[in-house]
Short mmCIF file of C-alpha atoms in Angstrom, two decimals:
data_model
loop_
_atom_site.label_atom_id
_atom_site.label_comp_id
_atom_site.label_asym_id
_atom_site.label_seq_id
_atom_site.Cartn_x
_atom_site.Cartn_y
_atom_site.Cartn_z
CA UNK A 1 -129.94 -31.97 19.37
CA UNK A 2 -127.96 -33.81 21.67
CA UNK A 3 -130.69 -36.80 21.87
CA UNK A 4 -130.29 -37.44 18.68
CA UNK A 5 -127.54 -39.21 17.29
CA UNK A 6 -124.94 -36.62 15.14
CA UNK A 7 -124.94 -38.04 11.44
CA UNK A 8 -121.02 -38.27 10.18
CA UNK A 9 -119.58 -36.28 8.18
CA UNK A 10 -118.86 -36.70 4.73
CA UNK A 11 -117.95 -35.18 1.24
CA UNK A 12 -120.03 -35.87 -1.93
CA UNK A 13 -118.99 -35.02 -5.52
CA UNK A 14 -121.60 -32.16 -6.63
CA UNK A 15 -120.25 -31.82 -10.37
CA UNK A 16 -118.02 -34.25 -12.14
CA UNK A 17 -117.14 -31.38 -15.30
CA UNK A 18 -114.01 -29.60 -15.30
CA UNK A 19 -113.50 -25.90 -14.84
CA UNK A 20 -113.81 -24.48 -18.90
CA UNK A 21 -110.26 -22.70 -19.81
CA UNK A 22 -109.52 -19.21 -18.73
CA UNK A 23 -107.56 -16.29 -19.51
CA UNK A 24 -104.44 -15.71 -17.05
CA UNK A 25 -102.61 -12.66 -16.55
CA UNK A 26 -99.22 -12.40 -14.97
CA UNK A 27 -97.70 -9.05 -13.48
CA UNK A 28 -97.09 -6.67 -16.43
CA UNK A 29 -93.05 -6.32 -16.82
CA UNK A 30 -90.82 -3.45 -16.43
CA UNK A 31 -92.24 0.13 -18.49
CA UNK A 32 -91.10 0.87 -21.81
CA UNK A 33 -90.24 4.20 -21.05
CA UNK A 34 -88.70 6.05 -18.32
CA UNK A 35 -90.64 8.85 -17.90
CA UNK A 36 -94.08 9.80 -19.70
CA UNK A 37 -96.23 7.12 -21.17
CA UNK A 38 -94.75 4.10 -21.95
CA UNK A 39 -95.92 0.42 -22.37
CA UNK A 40 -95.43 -2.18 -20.25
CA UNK A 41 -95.78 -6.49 -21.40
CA UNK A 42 -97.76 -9.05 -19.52
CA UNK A 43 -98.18 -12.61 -20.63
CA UNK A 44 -101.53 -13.62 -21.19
CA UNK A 45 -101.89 -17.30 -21.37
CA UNK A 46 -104.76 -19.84 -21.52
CA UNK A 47 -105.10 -22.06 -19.15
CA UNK A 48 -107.42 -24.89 -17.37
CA UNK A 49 -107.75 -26.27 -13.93
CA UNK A 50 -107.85 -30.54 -13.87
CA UNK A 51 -107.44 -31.98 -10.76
CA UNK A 52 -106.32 -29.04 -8.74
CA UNK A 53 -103.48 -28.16 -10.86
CA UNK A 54 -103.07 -25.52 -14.09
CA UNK A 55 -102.65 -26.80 -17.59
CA UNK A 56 -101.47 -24.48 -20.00
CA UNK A 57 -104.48 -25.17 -23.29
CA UNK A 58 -104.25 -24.01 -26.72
CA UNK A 59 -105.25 -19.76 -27.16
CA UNK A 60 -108.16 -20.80 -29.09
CA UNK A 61 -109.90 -22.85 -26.82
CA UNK A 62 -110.54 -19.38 -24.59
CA UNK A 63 -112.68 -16.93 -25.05
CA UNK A 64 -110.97 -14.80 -27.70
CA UNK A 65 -113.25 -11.53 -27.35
CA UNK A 66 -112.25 -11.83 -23.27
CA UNK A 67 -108.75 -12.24 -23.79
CA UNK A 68 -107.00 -9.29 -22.13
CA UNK A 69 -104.26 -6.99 -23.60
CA UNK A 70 -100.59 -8.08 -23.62
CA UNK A 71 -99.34 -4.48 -23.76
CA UNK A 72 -100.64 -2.08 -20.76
CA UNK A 73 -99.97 1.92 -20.63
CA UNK A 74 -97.80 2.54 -17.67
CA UNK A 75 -96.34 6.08 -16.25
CA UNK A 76 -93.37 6.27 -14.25
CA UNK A 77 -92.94 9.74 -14.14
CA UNK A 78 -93.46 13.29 -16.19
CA UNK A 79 -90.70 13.79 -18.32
CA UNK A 80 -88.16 16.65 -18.40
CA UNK A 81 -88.54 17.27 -21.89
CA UNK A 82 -90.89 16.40 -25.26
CA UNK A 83 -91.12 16.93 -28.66
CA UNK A 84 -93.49 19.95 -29.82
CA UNK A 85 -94.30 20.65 -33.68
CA UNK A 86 -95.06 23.62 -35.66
CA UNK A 87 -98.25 24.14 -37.67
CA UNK A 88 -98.48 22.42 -40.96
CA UNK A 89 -97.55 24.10 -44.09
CA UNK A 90 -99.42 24.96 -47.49
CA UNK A 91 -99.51 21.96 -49.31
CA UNK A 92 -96.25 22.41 -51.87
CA UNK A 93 -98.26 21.89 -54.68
CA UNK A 94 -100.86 24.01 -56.20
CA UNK A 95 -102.46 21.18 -57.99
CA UNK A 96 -101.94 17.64 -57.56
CA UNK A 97 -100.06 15.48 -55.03
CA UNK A 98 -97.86 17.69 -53.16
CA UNK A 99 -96.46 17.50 -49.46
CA UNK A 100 -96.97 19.56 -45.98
CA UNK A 101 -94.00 20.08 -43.98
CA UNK A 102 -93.74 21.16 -40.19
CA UNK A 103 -90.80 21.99 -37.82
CA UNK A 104 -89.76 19.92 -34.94
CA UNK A 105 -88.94 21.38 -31.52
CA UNK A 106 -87.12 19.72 -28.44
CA UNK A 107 -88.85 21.47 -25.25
CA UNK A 108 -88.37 22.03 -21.54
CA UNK A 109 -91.40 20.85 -19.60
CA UNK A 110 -90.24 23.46 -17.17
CA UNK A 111 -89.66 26.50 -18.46
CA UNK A 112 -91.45 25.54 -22.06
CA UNK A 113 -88.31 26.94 -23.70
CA UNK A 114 -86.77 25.13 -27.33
CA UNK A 115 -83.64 23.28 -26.13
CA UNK A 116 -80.46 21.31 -27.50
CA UNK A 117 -82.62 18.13 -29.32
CA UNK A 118 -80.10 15.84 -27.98
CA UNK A 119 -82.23 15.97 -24.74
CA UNK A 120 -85.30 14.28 -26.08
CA UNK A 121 -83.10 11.63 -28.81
CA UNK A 122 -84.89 9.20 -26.46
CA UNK A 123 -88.22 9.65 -27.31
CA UNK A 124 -90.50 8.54 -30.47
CA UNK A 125 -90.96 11.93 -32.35
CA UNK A 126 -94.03 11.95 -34.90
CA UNK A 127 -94.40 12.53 -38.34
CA UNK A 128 -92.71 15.71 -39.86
CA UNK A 129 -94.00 15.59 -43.95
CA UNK A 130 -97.34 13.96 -44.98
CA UNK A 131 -99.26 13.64 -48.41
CA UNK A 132 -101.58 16.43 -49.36
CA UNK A 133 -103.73 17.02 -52.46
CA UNK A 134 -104.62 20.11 -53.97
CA UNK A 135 -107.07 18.57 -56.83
CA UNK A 136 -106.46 17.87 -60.50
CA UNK A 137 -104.28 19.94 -62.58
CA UNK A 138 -105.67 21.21 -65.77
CA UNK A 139 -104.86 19.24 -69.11
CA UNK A 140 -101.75 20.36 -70.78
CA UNK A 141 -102.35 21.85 -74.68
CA UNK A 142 -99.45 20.84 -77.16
CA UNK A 143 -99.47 19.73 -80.84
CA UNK A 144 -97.88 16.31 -81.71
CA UNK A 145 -96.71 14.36 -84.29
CA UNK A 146 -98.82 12.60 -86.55
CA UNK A 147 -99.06 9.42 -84.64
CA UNK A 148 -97.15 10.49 -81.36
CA UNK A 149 -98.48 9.93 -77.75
CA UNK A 150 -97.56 10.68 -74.56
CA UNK A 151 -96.40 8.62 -72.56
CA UNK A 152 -96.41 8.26 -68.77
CA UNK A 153 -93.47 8.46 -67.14
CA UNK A 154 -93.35 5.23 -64.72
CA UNK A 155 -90.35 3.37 -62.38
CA UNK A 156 -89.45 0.92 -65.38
CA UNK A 157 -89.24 3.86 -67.61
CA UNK A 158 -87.32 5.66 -65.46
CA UNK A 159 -84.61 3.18 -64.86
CA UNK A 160 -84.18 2.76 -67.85
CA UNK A 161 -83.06 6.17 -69.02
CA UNK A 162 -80.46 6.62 -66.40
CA UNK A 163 -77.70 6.04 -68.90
CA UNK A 164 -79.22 8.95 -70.97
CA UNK A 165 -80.23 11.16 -68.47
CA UNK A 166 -76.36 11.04 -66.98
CA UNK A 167 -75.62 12.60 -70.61
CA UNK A 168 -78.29 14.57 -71.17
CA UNK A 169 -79.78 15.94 -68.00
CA UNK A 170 -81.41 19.22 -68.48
CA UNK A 171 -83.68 17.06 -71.68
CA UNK A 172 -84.72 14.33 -68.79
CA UNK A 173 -86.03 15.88 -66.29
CA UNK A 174 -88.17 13.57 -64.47
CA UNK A 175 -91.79 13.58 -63.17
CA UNK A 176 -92.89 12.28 -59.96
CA UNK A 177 -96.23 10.94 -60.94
CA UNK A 178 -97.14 11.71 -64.47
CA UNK A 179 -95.28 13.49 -67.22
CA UNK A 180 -96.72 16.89 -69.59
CA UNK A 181 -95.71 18.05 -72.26
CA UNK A 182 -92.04 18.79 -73.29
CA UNK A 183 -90.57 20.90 -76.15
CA UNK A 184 -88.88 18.01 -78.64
CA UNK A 185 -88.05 17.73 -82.34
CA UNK A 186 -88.78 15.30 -84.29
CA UNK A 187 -87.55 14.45 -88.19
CA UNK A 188 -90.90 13.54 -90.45
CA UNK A 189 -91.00 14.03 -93.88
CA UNK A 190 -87.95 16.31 -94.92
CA UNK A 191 -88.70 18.73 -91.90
CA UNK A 192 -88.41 18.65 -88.36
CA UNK A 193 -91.96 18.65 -86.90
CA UNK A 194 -91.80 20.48 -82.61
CA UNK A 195 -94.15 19.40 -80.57
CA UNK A 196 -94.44 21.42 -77.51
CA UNK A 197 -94.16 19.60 -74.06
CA UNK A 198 -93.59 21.25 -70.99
CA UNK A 199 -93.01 19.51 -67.72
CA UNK A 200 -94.14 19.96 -64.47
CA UNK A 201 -91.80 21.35 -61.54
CA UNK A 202 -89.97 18.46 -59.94
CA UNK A 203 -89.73 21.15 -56.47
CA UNK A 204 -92.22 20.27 -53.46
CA UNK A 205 -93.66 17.08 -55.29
CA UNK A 206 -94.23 13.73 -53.85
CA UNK A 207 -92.61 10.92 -55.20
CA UNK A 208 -94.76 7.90 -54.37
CA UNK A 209 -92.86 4.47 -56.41
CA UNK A 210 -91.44 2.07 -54.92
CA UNK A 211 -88.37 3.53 -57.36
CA UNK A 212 -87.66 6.36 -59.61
CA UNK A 213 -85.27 8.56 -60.67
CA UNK A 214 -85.76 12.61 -59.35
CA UNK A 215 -83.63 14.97 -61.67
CA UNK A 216 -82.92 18.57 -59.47
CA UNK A 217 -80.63 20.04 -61.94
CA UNK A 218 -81.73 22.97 -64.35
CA UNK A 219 -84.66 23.91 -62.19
CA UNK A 220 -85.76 27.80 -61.50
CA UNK A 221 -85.63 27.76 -57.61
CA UNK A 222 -82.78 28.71 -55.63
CA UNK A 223 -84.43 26.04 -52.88
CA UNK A 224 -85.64 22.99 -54.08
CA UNK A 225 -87.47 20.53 -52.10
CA UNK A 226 -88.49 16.87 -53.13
CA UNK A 227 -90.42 14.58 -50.69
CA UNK A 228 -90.33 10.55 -51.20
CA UNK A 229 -93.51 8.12 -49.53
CA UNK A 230 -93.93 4.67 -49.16
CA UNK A 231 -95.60 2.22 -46.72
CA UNK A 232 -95.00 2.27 -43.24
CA UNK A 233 -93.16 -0.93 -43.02
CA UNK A 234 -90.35 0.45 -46.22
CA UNK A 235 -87.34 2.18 -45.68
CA UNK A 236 -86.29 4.01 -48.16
CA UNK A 237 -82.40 4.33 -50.14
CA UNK A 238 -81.25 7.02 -52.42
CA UNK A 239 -77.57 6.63 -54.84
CA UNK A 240 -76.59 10.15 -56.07
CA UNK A 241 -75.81 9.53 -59.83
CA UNK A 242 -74.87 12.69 -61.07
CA UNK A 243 -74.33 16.40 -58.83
CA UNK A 244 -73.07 19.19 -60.45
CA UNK A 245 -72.93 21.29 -57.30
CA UNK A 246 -70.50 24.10 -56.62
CA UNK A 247 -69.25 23.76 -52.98
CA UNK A 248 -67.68 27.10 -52.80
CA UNK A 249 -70.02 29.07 -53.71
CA UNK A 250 -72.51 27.63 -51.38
CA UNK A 251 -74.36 25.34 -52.93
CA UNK A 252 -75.27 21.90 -50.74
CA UNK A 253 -77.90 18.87 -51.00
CA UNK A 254 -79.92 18.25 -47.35
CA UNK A 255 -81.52 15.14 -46.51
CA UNK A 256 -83.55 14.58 -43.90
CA UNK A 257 -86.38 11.99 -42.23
CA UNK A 258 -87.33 10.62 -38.72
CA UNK A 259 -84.27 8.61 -38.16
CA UNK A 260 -81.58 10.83 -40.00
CA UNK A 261 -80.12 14.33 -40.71
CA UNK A 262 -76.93 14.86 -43.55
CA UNK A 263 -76.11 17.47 -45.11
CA UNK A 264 -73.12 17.29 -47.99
CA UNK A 265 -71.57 18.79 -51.19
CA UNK A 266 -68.33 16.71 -52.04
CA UNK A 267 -67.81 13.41 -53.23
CA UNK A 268 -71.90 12.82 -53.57
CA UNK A 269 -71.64 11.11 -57.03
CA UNK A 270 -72.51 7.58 -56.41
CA UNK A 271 -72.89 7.78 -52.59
CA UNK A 272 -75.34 5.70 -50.78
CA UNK A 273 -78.23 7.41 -48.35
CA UNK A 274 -79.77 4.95 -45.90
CA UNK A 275 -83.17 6.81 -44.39
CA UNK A 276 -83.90 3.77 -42.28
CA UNK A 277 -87.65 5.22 -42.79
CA UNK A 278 -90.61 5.27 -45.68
CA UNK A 279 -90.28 9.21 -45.45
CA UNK A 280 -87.84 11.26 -46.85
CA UNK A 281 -87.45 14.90 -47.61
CA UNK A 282 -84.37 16.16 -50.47
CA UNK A 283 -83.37 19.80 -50.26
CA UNK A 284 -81.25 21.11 -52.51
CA UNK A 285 -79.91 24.90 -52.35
CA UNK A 286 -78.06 26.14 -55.80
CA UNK A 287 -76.32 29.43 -56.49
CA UNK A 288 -75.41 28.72 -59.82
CA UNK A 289 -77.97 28.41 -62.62
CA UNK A 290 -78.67 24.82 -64.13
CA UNK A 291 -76.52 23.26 -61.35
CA UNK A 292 -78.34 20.85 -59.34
CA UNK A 293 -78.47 16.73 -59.12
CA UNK A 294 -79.85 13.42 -59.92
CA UNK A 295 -81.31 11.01 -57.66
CA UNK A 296 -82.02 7.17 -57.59
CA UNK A 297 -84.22 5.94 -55.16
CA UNK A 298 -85.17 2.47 -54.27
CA UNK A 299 -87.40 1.14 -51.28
CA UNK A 300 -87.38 -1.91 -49.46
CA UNK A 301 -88.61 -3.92 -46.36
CA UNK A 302 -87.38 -2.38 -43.00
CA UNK A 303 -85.17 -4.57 -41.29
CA UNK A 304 -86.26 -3.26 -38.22
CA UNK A 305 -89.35 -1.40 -36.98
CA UNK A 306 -88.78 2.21 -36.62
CA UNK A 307 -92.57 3.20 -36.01
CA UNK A 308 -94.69 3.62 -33.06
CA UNK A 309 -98.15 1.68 -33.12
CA UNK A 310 -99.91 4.74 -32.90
CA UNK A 311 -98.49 5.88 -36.15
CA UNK A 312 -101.12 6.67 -38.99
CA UNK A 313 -100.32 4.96 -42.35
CA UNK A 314 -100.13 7.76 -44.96
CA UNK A 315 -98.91 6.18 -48.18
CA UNK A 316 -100.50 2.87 -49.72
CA UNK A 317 -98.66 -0.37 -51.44
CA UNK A 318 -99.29 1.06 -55.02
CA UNK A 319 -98.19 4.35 -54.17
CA UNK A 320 -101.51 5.93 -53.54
CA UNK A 321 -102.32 8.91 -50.60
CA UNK A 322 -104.05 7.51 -47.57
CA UNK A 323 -106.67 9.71 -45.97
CA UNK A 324 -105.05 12.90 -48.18
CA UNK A 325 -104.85 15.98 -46.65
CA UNK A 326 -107.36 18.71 -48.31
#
């Protein structure tokens, strides 16, 4: 080519548009978790290129089904020890809403031996109690008053016998989520008329309100266990208002839930129990018959979040079973 003259060289604009906005990803952070899986944060921004230099655009203006995650699994290293779980038990009821229980273990990834459950207090454990349903109960027979209904037992109606049911505990028992029969007399007409209710057993039912009152005393079993569900994002309260228990002779209230374990006996009348979850199991142990105690529980918003993502949602807003367990 050298006979011919060499043509300068030059630049020409090929397309005058501007790069469309894109997802950016910066190095994920430090993991979550020391040792097994963990999570690690990246920030995932949107941003455009004009005139050779980023701008940081509005999220929406990028492609939302391409934008990438913000959390990322990460693994440091296998962990010394990890929570392990017993099978789950008969549901507690044998008709209705009851609850299935199952024993936590803190193991050794070594020698796959139970140890001290201090050693895994850093790490999320999952659920121990979750709904179950064992299908309808039968209807309840009983003969009435002329005029007389039942009536459900509800929250409002609870709270508002907790005057009477300090006085008169073994007539009040309450009913987690509807009430039977009962025996009661009634005056009508110059004689007293009985109509027959009976009520179902407050031990190993689910207590699903938002409130309610759970009377324990007067029942048959020497162990009595209650369960109380709400929402993942609740935490529930309980206010002893009444406990005849007999310390020295053994006889002790247990409550217990993902956050908490207390046990206790003296000075529970009008003590305050702060699960700091939406699940919480009551076990009572009596000696003595028609000792026992009442309960008012009360749930609220978390103030924090206790929960895992990966947690499954087991109790609805209005108090209903999610996904129950057959």
């Amino acid at each position: 080519c050298q006979p011919e003259p060499k043509p300068e060289s030059r630049m020409e604009v090929c397309d005058l548009n501007p790069c469309p906005p894109r997802w950016k990803v910066t190095p994920a952070g430090p993991c979550s978790s020391s040792c097994g899986l963990g999570l690690a944060v990246q920030l995932v921004s949107c941003v455009q290129t004009l005139h050779g230099q980023e701008v940081l655009q509005e999220e929406h203006l990028c492609p939302v089904a391409e934008k990438p995650l913000t959390r990322v699994p990460c693994v440091i290293r296998t962990c010394s020890y990890e929570w392990s779980f017993s099978e789950w038990s008969e549901c507690s009821t044998s008709c209705g809403n009851g609850i299935q229980t199952r024993q936590d273990f803190c193991l050794s990834s070594l020698t796959h031996k139970p140890v001290n459950p201090l050693f895994c207090r850093r790490f999320p454990k999952a659920i121990v109690v979750r709904g179950c349903s064992s299908g309808p109960c039968p209807e309840q027979e009983g003969t009435l008053s002329p005029g007389a209904e039942l009536q459900p037992v509800t929250a409002a109606t609870q709270l508002t016998t907790v005057a009477a049911a300090t006085e008169h505990r073994h007539q009040d028992l309450d009913v987690p989520l509807s009430a039977g029969p009962r025996e009661q007399t009634e005056p009508g007409g110059g004689e007293e008329i009985t109509a027959k209710r009976s009520f179902l057993c407050v031990c190993g039912n689910l207590f699903l309100n938002a409130t309610g009152i759970i009377n324990m005393t007067g029942v048959e079993s020497r162990d009595c266990t209650v369960a109380i569900g709400r929402p993942l994002s609740e935490e529930i309260s309980v206010t002893i208002l009444e406990s005849s228990l007999n310390c020295s002779a053994g006889e002790v209230l247990l409550f217990s839930g993902r956050m908490m374990w207390r046990t206790g006996c003296r000075k529970l009348p009008l003590s305050l129990i702060n699960s700091r979850t939406n699940t919480l199991i009551v076990k009572q142990r009596v000696v003595l018959p028609g000792n026992g105690v009442i309960l008012q529980y009360n749930s609220r918003t978390a103030t924090k979040k206790y929960y895992q993502d990966c947690d499954q949602q087991l109790f609805g807003p209005q108090g209903e079973i999610v996904n129950p367990v057959q």
